[in-house]
Short mmCIF file of C-alpha atoms in Angstrom, two decimals:
data_model
loop_
_atom_site.label_atom_id
_atom_site.label_comp_id
_atom_site.label_asym_id
_atom_site.label_seq_id
_atom_site.Cartn_x
_atom_site.Cartn_y
_atom_site.Cartn_z
CA MET A 1 74.66 -91.65 -43.49
CA PHE A 2 71.18 -90.79 -42.28
CA GLN A 3 70.33 -91.51 -38.66
CA LYS A 4 66.58 -90.86 -38.64
CA ILE A 5 64.27 -91.59 -41.58
CA LEU A 6 60.51 -91.25 -42.03
CA ILE A 7 58.68 -93.45 -44.57
CA ALA A 8 55.33 -92.15 -45.86
CA GLU A 9 53.72 -95.12 -47.61
CA ASP A 10 50.23 -96.60 -47.32
CA HIS A 11 50.88 -100.05 -48.80
CA ASP A 12 52.28 -102.69 -46.45
CA SER A 13 53.91 -104.66 -49.27
CA ALA A 14 55.99 -101.63 -50.26
CA ASN A 15 56.88 -101.01 -46.62
CA ILE A 16 58.36 -104.51 -46.32
CA GLY A 17 60.82 -103.82 -49.13
CA VAL A 18 61.71 -100.43 -47.67
CA LYS A 19 62.21 -101.95 -44.24
CA ASN A 20 64.61 -104.56 -45.64
CA THR A 21 66.58 -101.80 -47.35
CA MET A 22 66.82 -99.83 -44.11
CA GLU A 23 68.10 -102.90 -42.28
CA GLU A 24 70.84 -103.37 -44.91
CA LEU A 25 71.89 -99.75 -44.38
CA ASN A 26 71.75 -100.09 -40.58
CA ILE A 27 69.50 -97.05 -40.15
CA PRO A 28 69.13 -96.73 -36.35
CA ASN A 29 65.89 -94.76 -36.21
CA LEU A 30 63.10 -95.50 -38.64
CA GLU A 31 59.44 -94.45 -38.45
CA TYR A 32 56.42 -94.98 -40.71
CA ALA A 33 53.30 -93.00 -41.55
CA LYS A 34 50.44 -94.33 -43.67
CA TYR A 35 48.88 -90.91 -44.27
CA CYS A 36 50.37 -87.57 -45.30
CA ASP A 37 48.86 -85.66 -42.38
CA ALA A 38 50.39 -88.16 -39.98
CA ALA A 39 53.75 -87.86 -41.72
CA PHE A 40 53.74 -84.08 -41.44
CA LEU A 41 52.76 -84.21 -37.76
CA LYS A 42 55.65 -86.60 -37.09
CA ILE A 43 58.05 -84.23 -38.84
CA LYS A 44 56.78 -81.23 -36.84
CA ARG A 45 56.84 -83.14 -33.55
CA ALA A 46 60.41 -84.30 -34.18
CA LEU A 47 61.47 -80.71 -34.81
CA HIS A 48 59.76 -79.60 -31.60
CA ASP A 49 61.63 -82.30 -29.68
CA ASN A 50 64.94 -81.27 -31.27
CA GLN A 51 65.23 -84.72 -32.84
CA PRO A 52 64.47 -83.94 -36.50
CA PHE A 53 64.26 -86.47 -39.30
CA ASP A 54 67.19 -86.43 -41.74
CA LEU A 55 65.25 -87.91 -44.64
CA LEU A 56 61.67 -88.38 -45.84
CA ILE A 57 60.90 -91.16 -48.32
CA THR A 58 57.40 -90.68 -49.68
CA ASP A 59 55.04 -92.05 -52.29
CA LEU A 60 52.99 -89.58 -54.35
CA SER A 61 49.63 -91.35 -54.33
CA PHE A 62 47.75 -92.37 -51.20
CA GLU A 63 44.43 -94.13 -50.77
CA PRO A 64 41.66 -91.78 -49.57
CA THR A 65 40.85 -92.05 -45.88
CA PRO A 66 37.54 -91.66 -43.99
CA GLU A 67 38.98 -88.73 -42.04
CA ASN A 68 39.07 -85.18 -43.35
CA ASP A 69 42.77 -85.14 -44.13
CA ASN A 70 44.30 -81.83 -45.16
CA LEU A 71 47.17 -83.42 -47.09
CA LYS A 72 45.89 -86.01 -49.53
CA SER A 73 49.01 -86.77 -51.61
CA GLY A 74 52.77 -86.84 -51.55
CA TRP A 75 52.69 -83.73 -53.71
CA GLU A 76 50.81 -81.83 -51.02
CA LEU A 77 53.05 -83.20 -48.27
CA ILE A 78 56.22 -82.06 -50.07
CA LYS A 79 54.70 -78.66 -50.87
CA LYS A 80 53.76 -78.19 -47.21
CA ILE A 81 57.27 -79.08 -46.06
CA LYS A 82 58.85 -76.68 -48.55
CA GLY A 83 56.36 -73.96 -47.64
CA GLU A 84 57.47 -74.10 -44.01
CA ASN A 85 61.16 -74.24 -44.95
CA ILE A 86 61.73 -77.48 -43.07
CA ASP A 87 65.27 -78.75 -43.53
CA ILE A 88 64.83 -82.38 -44.57
CA LYS A 89 66.05 -84.36 -47.58
CA ILE A 90 63.29 -85.90 -49.70
CA ILE A 91 63.28 -89.01 -51.90
CA VAL A 92 60.14 -89.78 -53.87
CA PHE A 93 59.44 -93.51 -54.23
CA SER A 94 56.60 -93.92 -56.72
CA VAL A 95 55.15 -95.85 -59.65
CA GLU A 96 54.62 -92.52 -61.42
CA LYS A 97 57.31 -92.20 -64.09
CA LYS A 98 56.13 -89.45 -66.42
CA PRO A 99 59.18 -87.39 -67.45
CA LEU A 100 57.68 -83.92 -67.10
CA LEU A 101 56.15 -84.76 -63.75
CA ILE A 102 59.56 -85.88 -62.47
CA ASN A 103 61.18 -82.73 -63.83
CA LYS A 104 58.58 -80.70 -61.96
CA LEU A 105 59.43 -82.52 -58.72
CA PHE A 106 63.13 -81.68 -59.04
CA GLU A 107 62.87 -78.17 -60.44
CA GLU A 108 59.89 -76.75 -58.56
CA TYR A 109 59.70 -78.92 -55.44
CA GLU A 110 63.47 -79.37 -55.12
CA ILE A 111 63.40 -83.02 -54.11
CA ASN A 112 66.72 -84.82 -53.71
CA GLY A 113 65.96 -88.17 -55.31
CA PHE A 114 63.44 -90.16 -57.33
CA VAL A 115 63.16 -93.94 -57.39
CA GLY A 116 60.54 -95.66 -59.51
CA LYS A 117 58.81 -98.65 -57.97
CA SER A 118 59.79 -101.74 -59.95
CA ARG A 119 61.21 -105.24 -59.63
CA ASN A 120 64.64 -103.89 -58.69
CA ASP A 121 63.49 -101.00 -56.56
CA SER A 122 65.09 -102.07 -53.26
CA HIS A 123 68.53 -101.92 -54.85
CA GLU A 124 67.79 -98.54 -56.43
CA LEU A 125 66.35 -97.16 -53.18
CA LYS A 126 69.51 -98.17 -51.34
CA LYS A 127 71.67 -96.38 -53.93
CA ALA A 128 69.42 -93.31 -53.73
CA ILE A 129 69.77 -93.09 -49.94
CA GLU A 130 73.54 -93.42 -50.18
CA LYS A 131 73.78 -90.72 -52.89
CA VAL A 132 71.42 -88.29 -51.20
CA GLY A 133 73.28 -88.88 -47.95
CA LYS A 134 76.33 -87.43 -49.73
CA SER A 135 74.29 -84.38 -50.82
CA GLU A 136 74.02 -85.69 -54.39
CA LYS A 137 70.89 -85.96 -56.53
CA TYR A 138 69.65 -89.39 -57.57
CA ILE A 139 67.32 -90.65 -60.30
CA SER A 140 66.90 -94.32 -61.19
CA PRO A 141 68.98 -94.99 -64.38
CA GLU A 142 65.95 -96.28 -66.30
CA ILE A 143 64.04 -93.08 -65.55
CA GLU A 144 67.05 -90.87 -66.26
CA GLN A 145 67.33 -92.38 -69.73
CA THR A 146 63.66 -91.64 -70.33
CA LEU A 147 64.20 -88.03 -69.23
CA HIS A 148 67.07 -87.65 -71.71
CA ARG A 149 64.89 -89.04 -74.50
CA GLN A 150 62.03 -86.71 -73.67
CA SER A 151 62.06 -84.15 -76.48
CA ASN A 152 59.96 -81.47 -74.79
CA ASN A 153 61.22 -80.25 -71.43
CA TYR A 154 58.83 -77.32 -71.15
CA ILE A 155 57.76 -76.75 -67.55
CA LEU A 156 54.48 -75.00 -66.85
CA ASP A 157 54.79 -71.93 -64.64
CA GLU A 158 52.12 -71.21 -62.02
CA VAL A 159 49.98 -69.14 -64.40
CA ASP A 160 50.18 -71.77 -67.16
CA PHE A 161 49.25 -74.46 -64.66
CA LEU A 162 46.23 -72.54 -63.31
CA LEU A 163 45.12 -71.59 -66.82
CA MET A 164 45.10 -75.19 -68.00
CA LYS A 165 43.45 -76.43 -64.82
CA MET A 166 40.60 -73.94 -65.28
CA LEU A 167 40.22 -74.83 -68.97
CA CYS A 168 39.98 -78.51 -68.06
CA LYS A 169 37.22 -77.65 -65.58
CA GLY A 170 35.20 -75.98 -68.33
CA TYR A 171 35.92 -72.30 -67.69
CA SER A 172 35.81 -70.04 -70.75
CA GLN A 173 38.66 -67.69 -71.57
CA ASP A 174 36.46 -64.76 -70.55
CA GLU A 175 35.78 -66.36 -67.16
CA ILE A 176 39.48 -67.12 -66.67
CA SER A 177 40.36 -63.52 -67.50
CA ILE A 178 37.88 -62.25 -64.90
CA HIS A 179 39.18 -64.71 -62.28
CA PHE A 180 42.78 -63.68 -62.93
CA ARG A 181 41.91 -59.98 -62.73
CA GLU A 182 39.94 -60.38 -59.50
CA ASN A 183 42.79 -62.33 -57.89
CA ASN A 184 45.60 -60.06 -59.14
CA ILE A 185 47.06 -62.79 -61.34
CA VAL A 186 49.04 -61.46 -64.29
CA PRO A 187 48.69 -61.44 -67.17
CA SER A 188 44.91 -61.26 -66.89
CA SER A 189 43.68 -59.79 -70.17
CA LYS A 190 41.87 -62.10 -72.58
CA SER A 191 44.41 -61.31 -75.30
CA SER A 192 47.28 -62.32 -73.00
CA ILE A 193 45.52 -65.56 -72.12
CA GLU A 194 44.95 -66.30 -75.81
CA LYS A 195 48.65 -65.60 -76.44
CA LYS A 196 49.67 -68.00 -73.65
CA LEU A 197 47.46 -70.72 -75.06
CA LYS A 198 48.87 -70.16 -78.55
CA THR A 199 52.42 -70.53 -77.18
CA LEU A 200 51.48 -73.73 -75.36
CA ARG A 201 49.76 -75.19 -78.43
CA GLU A 202 52.85 -74.50 -80.54
CA GLU A 203 55.17 -75.88 -77.84
CA PHE A 204 53.26 -79.17 -77.61
CA GLN A 205 52.13 -79.32 -81.26
CA ALA A 206 48.43 -79.25 -80.39
CA LYS A 207 45.84 -77.96 -82.86
CA THR A 208 43.18 -77.10 -80.27
CA ASN A 209 42.99 -76.27 -76.57
CA VAL A 210 41.22 -79.57 -75.97
CA GLU A 211 44.06 -81.47 -77.63
CA LEU A 212 46.54 -79.41 -75.61
CA ALA A 213 44.83 -80.39 -72.35
CA ILE A 214 44.86 -84.08 -73.34
CA ILE A 215 48.59 -83.93 -74.18
CA LEU A 216 49.49 -82.18 -70.92
CA GLN A 217 47.45 -84.62 -68.87
CA GLY A 218 49.09 -87.54 -70.65
CA LEU A 219 52.55 -86.13 -69.86
CA GLY A 220 51.61 -85.73 -66.21
CA MET A 221 51.97 -81.95 -66.24
CA LEU A 222 48.52 -81.35 -64.78
CA ASN A 223 48.79 -84.02 -62.09
CA GLU A 224 49.25 -82.81 -58.57
#
């Protein structure tokens, strides 16, 4: 079982439920961080002191703060941790339950567990900690059923993701092609970009690029 856990959560009401769960599991060392920057600093400081955290439980969405935070979401916190190859298990504890977004968390961010916030979340969080503590993956049963029902499991790669982000911001295909070429992103030709968009439209049964963007946003694939 885990000995040292960090909770990154900015809502006190959620923290109360998490705290009760930790008490049931007899976790000896528990710390909290209300902001992602603070959470990352705690993780780095613990490593420096040779007393690393075993597990991070984090939300995905955080209220904006007056300070100029570098990490503004759980997404960014997890990405930063993975980018520095920090050895820590991660459970996401969030109201966000979009299937493709959850798939992205497991496949690209390599999290260890996902628990959706709900009426029964304390029980599910306890089960998640126990499973992850045994080096097993965990997804709340309700969410797992939704994932199995999800007909389209297409995951955007980095180029797809950037392409759609730029389209949503109003960039033309010509402008995207130039940006890709200048930044050594391949493929960068306009014809290749048009081909990618055609593939995406067919994959998600969208008639236009605008409809495609709306579908992807609704599925959570452009949220980060």
